[in-house]
Amino acid sequence: NAGVTQTPKFQVLKTGQSMTLQCAQDMNHEYMSWYRQDPGMGLRLIHYSVGAGITDQGEVPNGYNVSRSTTEDFPLRLLSAAPSQTSVYFCASSYGDTGAEQYFGPGTRLTVT
Amino acid sequence: EDKVVQSPLSLVVHEGDTVTLNCSYEVTNFRSLLWYKQEKKAPTFLFMLTSSGIEKKSGRLSSILDKKELSSILNITATQTGDSAIYLCASSSNTGKLIFGQGTTLQVKP
C-alpha cells in the first residue's frame, strides 16, 4: 500500500513550457485535491475532485488544468508555466469527502525560471 | 468567500512551556475543522473536530472547537523540541472544499 505518490519530486521549467505533475493513490479514495504551498501562505487549493469524471476549481485555479479519468489518478497540468507558479505542490486524497482526514503525497518542488 | 485565519503566525518557546495556537474560520455550510502538523515534508493529520465532536486529545496535544465563536485552539503542553513544526488549520464545507489557514510556525528551544 503506497498511499499517495507524486512524480516528479523536483522540476525546473522555463517560462512558457508545459508539464504534468502526476498524482496517484491506491486507497480507493473518492476525493482528491491539489494544493500549492508558498512561504507564509499555508496550503492553497488549486483544483479538487469528488470522484472519477468530476472536478472543480479551488482558490487559485488559473494556469492549471486537471482531469480525473480514473479513481486512482489525478494529474495536474501547467499549460504555460510562469515564474509565479514556482511553489511546492501537494496532492491529497481522502475517503468520504474533503472534510475527512486527508492523506498527502510527498510533494513536488517546482521552479519556473 | 470562505476564509481561515491562524494566529500567531510564528512562536518561539522553551522546552516545557505550554502553547496555544488559534484558528478562526468563516465558512459557508461548515462541516469540520482539521489540524495538521508539517515538519519539512507533507502535512500529517492531528485532529478533526465537528459539530458532534468538539474536543479531541492525544497525549500532550488537545484541541477544542468553539462553534459559537467560529474558532478552534490547539494546545500543546510540556513542549519538546520535536514539536517544532508548522501547524496548519483547515476548514471544510459541504461544497467539498478544504480551505487552509496560513499556518503557525512553532520553534521550541532546548
Coordinates of N, CA and C in Angstrom, one line a residue:
Chain A
N1 N 0.9 -1.2 0.0 CA 0.0 0.0 0.0 C 0.9 1.2 0.0
A2 N 1.0 1.9 -1.2 CA 1.9 3.0 -1.3 C 1.3 4.3 -0.8
G3 N 0.0 4.4 -0.6 CA -0.6 5.7 -0.2 C -0.7 6.6 -1.4
V4 N -0.3 7.9 -1.2 CA -0.4 8.9 -2.3 C 1.0 9.1 -2.8
T5 N 1.2 8.9 -4.1 CA 2.5 9.1 -4.7 C 2.5 10.3 -5.7
Q6 N 3.6 11.0 -5.8 CA 3.7 12.1 -6.7 C 5.0 12.0 -7.4
T7 N 4.9 12.4 -8.7 CA 6.1 12.5 -9.5 C 6.0 13.7 -10.4
P8 N 7.1 14.4 -10.7 CA 8.5 14.1 -10.1 C 8.6 14.8 -8.7
K9 N 9.7 14.6 -8.1 CA 9.9 15.2 -6.8 C 10.4 16.6 -7.0
F10 N 11.2 16.9 -8.0 CA 11.7 18.2 -8.3 C 11.6 18.4 -9.8
Q11 N 11.4 19.7 -10.2 CA 11.3 20.0 -11.6 C 11.7 21.5 -11.8
V12 N 12.5 21.7 -12.8 CA 12.8 23.1 -13.2 C 12.2 23.3 -14.7
L13 N 11.4 24.3 -14.8 CA 10.9 24.7 -16.1 C 11.3 26.1 -16.6
K14 N 11.3 26.3 -17.9 CA 11.4 27.6 -18.4 C 10.1 28.2 -18.6
T15 N 10.0 29.5 -18.5 CA 8.7 30.2 -18.7 C 8.1 29.8 -20.1
G16 N 6.8 29.5 -20.1 CA 6.2 29.1 -21.3 C 6.1 27.6 -21.5
Q17 N 6.9 26.8 -20.8 CA 6.9 25.4 -21.0 C 5.7 24.8 -20.3
S18 N 5.3 23.6 -20.8 CA 4.1 22.9 -20.1 C 4.6 21.6 -19.5
M19 N 3.9 21.2 -18.5 CA 4.2 19.9 -17.9 C 3.1 19.4 -17.1
T20 N 3.1 18.1 -16.8 CA 2.1 17.5 -16.0 C 2.7 16.9 -14.7
L21 N 2.1 17.3 -13.6 CA 2.5 16.7 -12.3 C 1.6 15.5 -12.1
Q22 N 2.2 14.4 -11.8 CA 1.4 13.2 -11.6 C 1.1 12.9 -10.1
C23 N -0.1 12.4 -9.9 CA -0.6 12.0 -8.6 C -1.4 10.7 -8.7
A24 N -1.1 9.8 -7.8 CA -1.8 8.5 -7.8 C -2.0 8.1 -6.4
Q25 N -3.1 7.4 -6.1 CA -3.4 6.9 -4.8 C -4.0 5.5 -4.9
D26 N -3.6 4.6 -4.0 CA -4.1 3.2 -4.1 C -5.0 2.8 -2.9
M27 N -5.7 3.8 -2.3 CA -6.5 3.6 -1.2 C -8.0 3.6 -1.6
N28 N -8.3 3.7 -2.9 CA -9.7 3.8 -3.4 C -10.4 5.0 -2.8
H29 N -9.7 6.1 -2.6 CA -10.3 7.3 -2.1 C -11.1 8.0 -3.2
E30 N -12.3 8.5 -2.9 CA -13.1 9.2 -3.9 C -12.5 10.7 -4.1
Y31 N -12.2 11.3 -3.0 CA -11.8 12.7 -3.0 C -10.3 12.9 -3.2
M32 N -9.9 13.7 -4.2 CA -8.5 14.1 -4.4 C -8.4 15.6 -4.7
S33 N -7.3 16.1 -4.2 CA -7.1 17.6 -4.3 C -5.6 17.9 -4.7
W34 N -5.5 19.1 -5.2 CA -4.1 19.6 -5.5 C -4.0 21.0 -4.7
Y35 N -2.9 21.1 -4.0 CA -2.6 22.3 -3.3 C -1.2 22.8 -3.7
R36 N -1.0 24.1 -3.5 CA 0.3 24.7 -3.6 C 0.6 25.4 -2.3
Q37 N 1.9 25.3 -2.0 CA 2.3 25.9 -0.7 C 3.5 26.9 -1.0
D38 N 3.2 28.1 -0.6 CA 4.2 29.2 -0.7 C 4.5 29.7 0.7
P39 N 5.7 30.2 0.9 CA 6.1 30.7 2.3 C 5.1 31.6 2.9
G40 N 4.6 31.3 4.1 CA 3.7 32.2 4.8 C 2.3 32.2 4.4
M41 N 1.9 31.3 3.4 CA 0.6 31.3 2.9 C -0.1 30.0 3.1
G42 N 0.4 29.1 3.9 CA -0.3 27.8 4.1 C -0.4 27.1 2.8
L43 N -1.5 26.3 2.8 CA -1.8 25.5 1.6 C -3.0 26.1 0.9
R44 N -2.9 26.4 -0.4 CA -4.0 26.9 -1.2 C -4.5 25.9 -2.2
L45 N -5.8 25.7 -2.2 CA -6.4 24.7 -3.0 C -6.5 25.2 -4.5
I46 N -6.0 24.3 -5.4 CA -5.9 24.6 -6.8 C -7.2 24.1 -7.5
H47 N -7.3 22.7 -7.5 CA -8.4 22.0 -8.0 C -8.7 20.8 -7.1
Y48 N -9.9 20.3 -7.2 CA -10.3 19.1 -6.4 C -11.3 18.3 -7.2
S49 N -11.4 17.0 -6.8 CA -12.3 16.1 -7.5 C -13.0 15.3 -6.5
V50 N -14.3 15.1 -6.6 CA -15.1 14.3 -5.7 C -15.4 12.9 -6.2
G51 N -14.8 12.6 -7.4 CA -14.9 11.3 -7.9 C -14.5 11.3 -9.4
A52 N -14.3 10.1 -9.9 CA -13.9 10.0 -11.3 C -14.9 10.7 -12.2
G53 N -14.3 11.6 -13.1 CA -15.1 12.3 -14.1 C -15.6 13.6 -13.6
I54 N -15.4 14.0 -12.3 CA -15.9 15.2 -11.7 C -14.7 16.0 -11.1
T55 N -14.6 17.2 -11.6 CA -13.6 18.1 -11.0 C -14.2 19.5 -10.8
D56 N -13.5 20.3 -9.9 CA -14.0 21.6 -9.6 C -12.8 22.5 -9.2
Q57 N -13.0 23.8 -9.3 CA -11.9 24.8 -9.1 C -11.8 25.0 -7.6
G58 N -10.6 25.3 -7.1 CA -10.4 25.7 -5.8 C -10.2 27.2 -5.7
E59 N -9.2 27.6 -4.8 CA -9.0 29.1 -4.6 C -8.2 29.7 -5.7
V60 N -7.2 28.9 -6.2 CA -6.2 29.5 -7.2 C -6.1 28.6 -8.4
P61 N -7.2 28.5 -9.2 CA -7.1 27.6 -10.4 C -6.5 28.1 -11.6
N62 N -6.3 29.4 -11.7 CA -5.8 29.9 -13.0 C -4.4 29.4 -13.4
G63 N -4.3 29.0 -14.6 CA -3.0 28.5 -15.1 C -2.8 27.0 -15.0
Y64 N -3.8 26.3 -14.4 CA -3.8 24.9 -14.1 C -5.0 24.2 -14.7
N65 N -4.8 23.0 -15.2 CA -5.9 22.1 -15.6 C -5.8 20.8 -14.9
V66 N -6.9 20.1 -14.7 CA -7.0 18.8 -14.1 C -8.0 18.0 -14.9
S67 N -7.8 16.6 -14.7 CA -8.8 15.7 -15.2 C -8.8 14.5 -14.3
R68 N -9.9 13.8 -14.2 CA -9.9 12.6 -13.3 C -10.7 11.5 -14.1
S69 N -9.9 10.8 -14.9 CA -10.5 9.7 -15.7 C -10.6 8.4 -14.9
T70 N -9.8 8.2 -13.9 CA -9.9 7.0 -13.0 C -9.9 7.4 -11.5
T71 N -10.3 6.5 -10.7 CA -10.3 6.8 -9.2 C -8.9 7.1 -8.7
E72 N -7.9 6.4 -9.3 CA -6.6 6.4 -8.8 C -5.8 7.6 -9.1
D73 N -6.0 8.2 -10.3 CA -5.1 9.2 -10.8 C -5.7 10.6 -10.9
F74 N -4.9 11.6 -10.6 CA -5.4 13.0 -10.6 C -4.2 13.9 -11.1
P75 N -3.9 13.9 -12.4 CA -2.8 14.7 -12.8 C -3.1 16.2 -12.9
L76 N -2.1 17.0 -12.6 CA -2.2 18.5 -12.7 C -1.4 19.0 -13.8
R77 N -2.0 19.7 -14.7 CA -1.3 20.2 -15.9 C -1.0 21.7 -15.8
L78 N 0.2 22.1 -16.1 CA 0.6 23.5 -16.2 C 0.7 23.8 -17.7
L79 N -0.2 24.6 -18.3 CA -0.2 24.8 -19.7 C 0.9 25.7 -20.3
S80 N 1.2 26.7 -19.5 CA 2.3 27.6 -20.0 C 2.9 28.2 -18.7
A81 N 4.0 27.6 -18.2 CA 4.5 27.9 -16.9 C 4.9 29.3 -16.8
A82 N 4.7 29.9 -15.6 CA 5.1 31.3 -15.3 C 5.9 31.3 -14.0
P83 N 6.8 32.2 -13.8 CA 7.5 32.3 -12.5 C 6.7 32.3 -11.3
S84 N 5.4 32.8 -11.4 CA 4.5 32.9 -10.2 C 4.1 31.5 -9.8
Q85 N 4.3 30.5 -10.7 CA 3.9 29.1 -10.3 C 5.0 28.4 -9.6
T86 N 6.1 29.0 -9.4 CA 7.2 28.4 -8.6 C 6.6 28.2 -7.2
S87 N 6.6 26.9 -6.7 CA 6.0 26.6 -5.5 C 6.3 25.1 -5.2
V88 N 5.8 24.7 -4.0 CA 5.7 23.2 -3.7 C 4.3 22.8 -3.9
Y89 N 4.1 21.7 -4.6 CA 2.7 21.2 -4.9 C 2.5 19.9 -4.2
F90 N 1.4 19.9 -3.5 CA 0.9 18.7 -2.8 C -0.4 18.1 -3.4
C91 N -0.4 16.8 -3.5 CA -1.6 16.2 -3.9 C -2.1 15.5 -2.6
A92 N -3.4 15.4 -2.4 CA -4.0 14.8 -1.3 C -5.2 14.0 -1.6
S93 N -5.6 13.0 -0.8 CA -6.8 12.2 -1.1 C -7.5 11.9 0.2
S94 N -8.7 11.7 0.2 CA -9.5 11.3 1.4 C -10.6 10.4 1.1
Y95 N -11.0 9.6 2.1 CA -12.2 8.7 1.9 C -13.4 9.5 2.4
G96 N -14.4 9.5 1.6 CA -15.7 10.1 2.0 C -15.9 11.5 1.5
D97 N -15.1 12.5 2.0 CA -15.2 13.8 1.5 C -14.0 14.6 2.0
T98 N -13.8 15.8 1.5 CA -12.6 16.6 1.9 C -12.7 17.0 3.3
G99 N -13.8 16.8 4.0 CA -13.8 17.1 5.4 C -13.2 16.0 6.3
A100 N -12.9 14.9 5.7 CA -12.3 13.8 6.4 C -10.8 14.0 6.4
E101 N -10.1 13.1 7.1 CA -8.7 13.2 7.1 C -8.1 13.0 5.7
Q102 N -7.2 14.0 5.4 CA -6.6 14.0 4.1 C -5.2 13.3 4.2
Y103 N -4.9 12.5 3.2 CA -3.6 11.9 3.1 C -2.8 12.6 2.0
F104 N -1.6 13.1 2.4 CA -0.9 13.9 1.5 C 0.3 13.1 0.8
G105 N 0.5 13.4 -0.4 CA 1.7 12.9 -1.1 C 3.0 13.7 -0.6
P106 N 4.2 13.2 -1.1 CA 5.4 13.8 -0.6 C 5.7 15.2 -1.1
G107 N 5.0 15.6 -2.2 CA 5.2 17.0 -2.7 C 6.1 17.0 -3.9
T108 N 5.9 18.0 -4.8 CA 6.8 18.3 -5.9 C 7.2 19.7 -5.8
R109 N 8.6 19.9 -5.8 CA 9.1 21.3 -5.8 C 9.3 21.7 -7.2
L110 N 8.6 22.8 -7.6 CA 8.7 23.2 -9.0 C 9.3 24.6 -9.0
T111 N 10.3 24.8 -9.9 CA 10.9 26.1 -10.1 C 10.7 26.5 -11.5
V112 N 10.2 27.7 -11.8 CA 10.0 28.2 -13.1 C 10.9 29.4 -13.3
T113 N 11.8 29.4 -14.3 CA 12.8 30.4 -14.5 C 12.4 31.3 -15.7
Chain B
E1 N -16.7 34.9 0.7 CA -15.6 33.9 0.4 C -15.1 33.2 1.7
D2 N -15.0 31.9 1.6 CA -14.5 31.2 2.8 C -13.1 31.6 3.2
K3 N -12.9 31.7 4.5 CA -11.6 32.1 5.0 C -11.2 31.5 6.3
V4 N -9.9 31.1 6.4 CA -9.4 30.6 7.7 C -8.2 31.4 8.1
V5 N -8.2 31.9 9.3 CA -7.1 32.7 9.8 C -6.4 32.1 11.0
Q6 N -5.1 32.0 11.0 CA -4.4 31.5 12.2 C -3.6 32.5 12.9
S7 N -3.5 32.4 14.2 CA -2.6 33.3 14.9 C -2.0 32.5 16.1
P8 N -0.8 32.9 16.6 CA 0.1 33.8 15.9 C 0.7 33.2 14.6
L9 N 1.4 33.9 13.8 CA 2.0 33.3 12.6 C 3.3 32.6 13.0
S10 N 3.9 33.1 14.0 CA 5.1 32.3 14.5 C 5.3 32.5 16.0
L11 N 6.0 31.6 16.6 CA 6.0 31.5 18.0 C 7.3 30.8 18.4
V12 N 8.0 31.3 19.4 CA 9.3 30.7 19.9 C 9.1 30.5 21.4
V13 N 9.2 29.2 21.8 CA 9.1 28.9 23.3 C 10.3 28.0 23.7
H14 N 10.3 27.8 25.0 CA 11.4 26.9 25.5 C 10.7 25.5 25.9
E15 N 11.5 24.5 25.9 CA 11.0 23.2 26.3 C 10.3 23.2 27.6
G16 N 9.2 22.6 27.7 CA 8.4 22.5 28.9 C 7.3 23.6 29.0
D17 N 7.4 24.6 28.1 CA 6.3 25.6 28.0 C 5.0 24.9 27.5
T18 N 3.9 25.6 27.7 CA 2.6 25.3 27.1 C 2.3 26.3 26.1
V19 N 1.8 25.9 24.9 CA 1.5 26.8 23.9 C 0.0 26.7 23.5
T20 N -0.6 27.7 23.0 CA -2.0 27.7 22.5 C -1.9 28.4 21.1
L21 N -2.4 27.6 20.1 CA -2.4 28.1 18.7 C -3.9 28.4 18.4
N22 N -4.2 29.4 17.7 CA -5.5 29.8 17.4 C -5.9 29.7 15.9
C23 N -7.2 29.4 15.7 CA -7.7 29.3 14.3 C -9.1 29.8 14.3
S24 N -9.4 30.8 13.4 CA -10.8 31.2 13.2 C -11.2 31.0 11.8
Y25 N -12.5 30.7 11.6 CA -12.9 30.4 10.3 C -14.2 31.1 10.0
E26 N -14.4 31.4 8.7 CA -15.6 31.9 8.1 C -15.9 31.0 6.9
V27 N -16.8 30.0 7.1 CA -17.0 29.0 6.1 C -18.5 28.8 5.9
T28 N -19.0 29.0 4.7 CA -20.4 28.7 4.5 C -20.7 27.2 4.6
N29 N -21.7 26.8 5.3 CA -22.0 25.4 5.4 C -20.9 24.6 6.0
F30 N -20.4 25.0 7.1 CA -19.3 24.4 7.8 C -19.5 22.9 8.1
R31 N -18.5 22.1 7.9 CA -18.6 20.7 8.2 C -17.6 20.2 9.2
S32 N -16.3 20.6 9.1 CA -15.3 20.1 10.0 C -14.1 21.1 10.1
L33 N -13.4 21.0 11.2 CA -12.2 21.8 11.4 C -11.0 20.7 11.6
L34 N -10.0 20.9 10.8 CA -8.9 19.9 10.9 C -7.6 20.6 11.3
W35 N -6.8 19.9 12.1 CA -5.4 20.4 12.4 C -4.4 19.4 11.8
Y36 N -3.3 20.0 11.3 CA -2.2 19.2 10.7 C -0.9 19.7 11.2
K37 N 0.1 18.8 11.3 CA 1.5 19.2 11.6 C 2.4 19.0 10.4
Q38 N 3.2 20.0 10.1 CA 4.1 19.8 9.0 C 5.5 20.1 9.4
E39 N 6.3 19.0 9.2 CA 7.8 19.1 9.5 C 8.5 18.8 8.2
K40 N 8.9 19.9 7.5 CA 9.7 19.8 6.3 C 9.1 19.1 5.1
K41 N 8.2 18.2 5.4 CA 7.7 17.4 4.2 C 6.1 17.7 4.2
A42 N 5.4 16.6 3.9 CA 4.0 16.7 3.8 C 3.3 16.9 5.1
P43 N 2.2 17.5 5.2 CA 1.4 17.6 6.5 C 0.9 16.3 6.9
T44 N 0.9 16.1 8.2 CA 0.4 14.9 8.8 C -0.8 15.3 9.7
F45 N -1.8 14.4 9.7 CA -3.1 14.7 10.4 C -2.9 14.6 11.9
L46 N -3.6 15.6 12.6 CA -3.6 15.6 14.0 C -5.0 15.3 14.5
F47 N -5.9 16.2 14.3 CA -7.3 16.1 14.8 C -8.3 16.6 13.7
M48 N -9.5 16.0 13.9 CA -10.7 16.5 13.2 C -11.8 16.8 14.2
L49 N -12.4 18.0 14.1 CA -13.4 18.4 15.0 C -14.7 18.7 14.2
T50 N -15.8 18.3 14.7 CA -17.0 18.5 14.0 C -18.1 19.0 15.0
S51 N -19.3 19.3 14.6 CA -20.3 19.7 15.5 C -20.6 18.7 16.5
S52 N -20.4 17.4 16.2 CA -20.7 16.3 17.1 C -19.5 15.9 17.9
G53 N -18.3 16.5 17.6 CA -17.1 16.1 18.4 C -16.2 17.3 18.5
I54 N -16.5 18.1 19.6 CA -15.8 19.4 19.6 C -14.5 19.4 20.4
E55 N -14.1 18.3 21.0 CA -12.9 18.3 21.8 C -12.2 17.0 21.5
K56 N -10.9 17.1 21.2 CA -10.1 15.9 21.0 C -8.8 16.0 21.8
K57 N -8.2 14.9 22.2 CA -7.0 14.9 22.9 C -6.1 13.7 22.5
S58 N -4.8 14.0 22.4 CA -3.9 12.9 22.1 C -2.6 13.2 22.8
G59 N -2.3 12.5 23.9 CA -1.1 12.8 24.6 C -1.0 14.2 25.1
R60 N 0.0 14.9 24.7 CA 0.2 16.3 25.2 C -0.6 17.3 24.3
L61 N -1.2 16.8 23.2 CA -1.9 17.7 22.3 C -3.4 17.6 22.6
S62 N -4.1 18.8 22.5 CA -5.5 18.7 22.6 C -6.1 19.9 21.8
S63 N -7.3 19.7 21.4 CA -8.0 20.8 20.5 C -9.4 20.9 20.9
I64 N -9.9 22.1 20.8 CA -11.3 22.4 21.1 C -11.9 23.2 20.0
L65 N -13.1 23.0 19.6 CA -13.9 23.7 18.6 C -14.9 24.6 19.4
D66 N -14.9 25.8 19.1 CA -16.0 26.7 19.7 C -16.9 27.2 18.5
K67 N -18.0 26.5 18.4 CA -18.9 26.7 17.3 C -19.6 28.1 17.4
K68 N -19.7 28.7 18.6 CA -20.3 30.0 18.7 C -19.4 31.1 18.2
E69 N -18.1 30.9 18.6 CA -17.1 31.9 18.2 C -16.4 31.6 16.8
L70 N -16.8 30.5 16.2 CA -16.2 30.1 14.9 C -14.7 30.0 15.0
S71 N -14.3 29.3 16.0 CA -12.8 29.2 16.2 C -12.4 27.9 16.8
S72 N -11.1 27.7 16.8 CA -10.6 26.5 17.4 C -9.2 26.8 18.0
I73 N -8.8 26.1 19.1 CA -7.5 26.2 19.6 C -6.8 24.8 19.6
L74 N -5.5 24.9 19.5 CA -4.7 23.7 19.6 C -3.7 23.9 20.8
N75 N -3.8 23.1 21.8 CA -2.9 23.3 22.9 C -1.8 22.2 22.9
I76 N -0.6 22.6 23.2 CA 0.5 21.6 23.4 C 1.1 21.9 24.8
T77 N 1.0 20.9 25.6 CA 1.6 21.1 27.0 C 3.0 20.4 27.0
A78 N 3.8 20.9 27.9 CA 5.2 20.3 28.1 C 5.9 20.1 26.8
T79 N 6.0 21.2 26.1 CA 6.6 21.2 24.7 C 8.0 20.6 24.7
Q80 N 8.3 19.9 23.5 CA 9.6 19.3 23.3 C 10.1 19.8 22.0
T81 N 11.4 19.7 21.8 CA 12.0 20.2 20.5 C 11.4 19.5 19.3
G82 N 10.9 18.3 19.5 CA 10.2 17.6 18.4 C 8.9 18.2 18.0
D83 N 8.4 19.1 18.8 CA 7.1 19.7 18.5 C 7.3 20.9 17.5
S84 N 8.6 21.2 17.2 CA 8.9 22.3 16.3 C 8.4 21.9 14.9
A85 N 7.5 22.8 14.4 CA 6.9 22.5 13.1 C 6.0 23.6 12.7
I86 N 5.4 23.5 11.5 CA 4.3 24.4 11.1 C 3.0 23.7 11.4
Y87 N 2.1 24.4 12.1 CA 0.8 23.8 12.5 C -0.2 24.5 11.6
L88 N -1.0 23.6 10.8 CA -1.9 24.1 9.9 C -3.4 23.8 10.4
C89 N -4.2 24.7 10.2 CA -5.6 24.6 10.5 C -6.4 24.6 9.2
A90 N -7.4 23.8 9.0 CA -8.2 23.8 7.7 C -9.7 23.6 8.1
S91 N -10.5 24.2 7.2 CA -11.9 24.0 7.5 C -12.6 23.5 6.2
S92 N -13.6 22.6 6.3 CA -14.2 22.1 5.2 C -15.7 22.5 5.2
S93 N -16.3 22.5 4.0 CA -17.7 22.8 3.9 C -18.4 21.7 3.1
N94 N -19.7 21.7 3.0 CA -20.3 20.7 2.2 C -20.2 20.9 0.7
T95 N -19.5 21.9 0.3 CA -19.2 22.1 -1.2 C -18.1 21.2 -1.6
G96 N -17.4 20.6 -0.6 CA -16.2 19.7 -0.9 C -14.9 20.4 -0.8
K97 N -14.8 21.7 -0.6 CA -13.5 22.4 -0.5 C -13.0 22.3 0.9
L98 N -11.6 22.2 1.0 CA -10.9 22.3 2.3 C -10.0 23.5 2.2
I99 N -10.3 24.5 3.0 CA -9.5 25.7 3.0 C -8.6 25.8 4.2
F100 N -7.3 26.1 3.9 CA -6.3 26.1 5.0 C -6.0 27.5 5.4
G101 N -5.6 27.7 6.6 CA -5.0 29.0 7.1 C -3.6 29.1 6.7
Q102 N -2.9 30.2 7.2 CA -1.6 30.5 6.7 C -0.6 29.6 7.5
G103 N -1.0 29.0 8.6 CA -0.1 28.2 9.4 C 0.6 29.0 10.5
T104 N 0.9 28.3 11.6 CA 1.7 28.9 12.7 C 3.0 28.1 12.8
T105 N 4.1 28.8 12.7 CA 5.4 28.2 12.8 C 5.9 28.2 14.2
L106 N 6.0 27.0 14.8 CA 6.4 26.9 16.2 C 7.8 26.4 16.3
Q107 N 8.6 27.2 17.1 CA 10.0 26.7 17.4 C 10.1 26.5 18.9
V108 N 10.6 25.3 19.2 CA 10.8 25.0 20.6 C 12.3 24.9 20.9
K109 N 12.8 25.8 21.7 CA 14.2 25.8 22.0 C 14.5 24.9 23.2
P110 N 15.7 24.3 23.2 CA 16.1 23.4 24.3 C 16.3 24.2 25.6

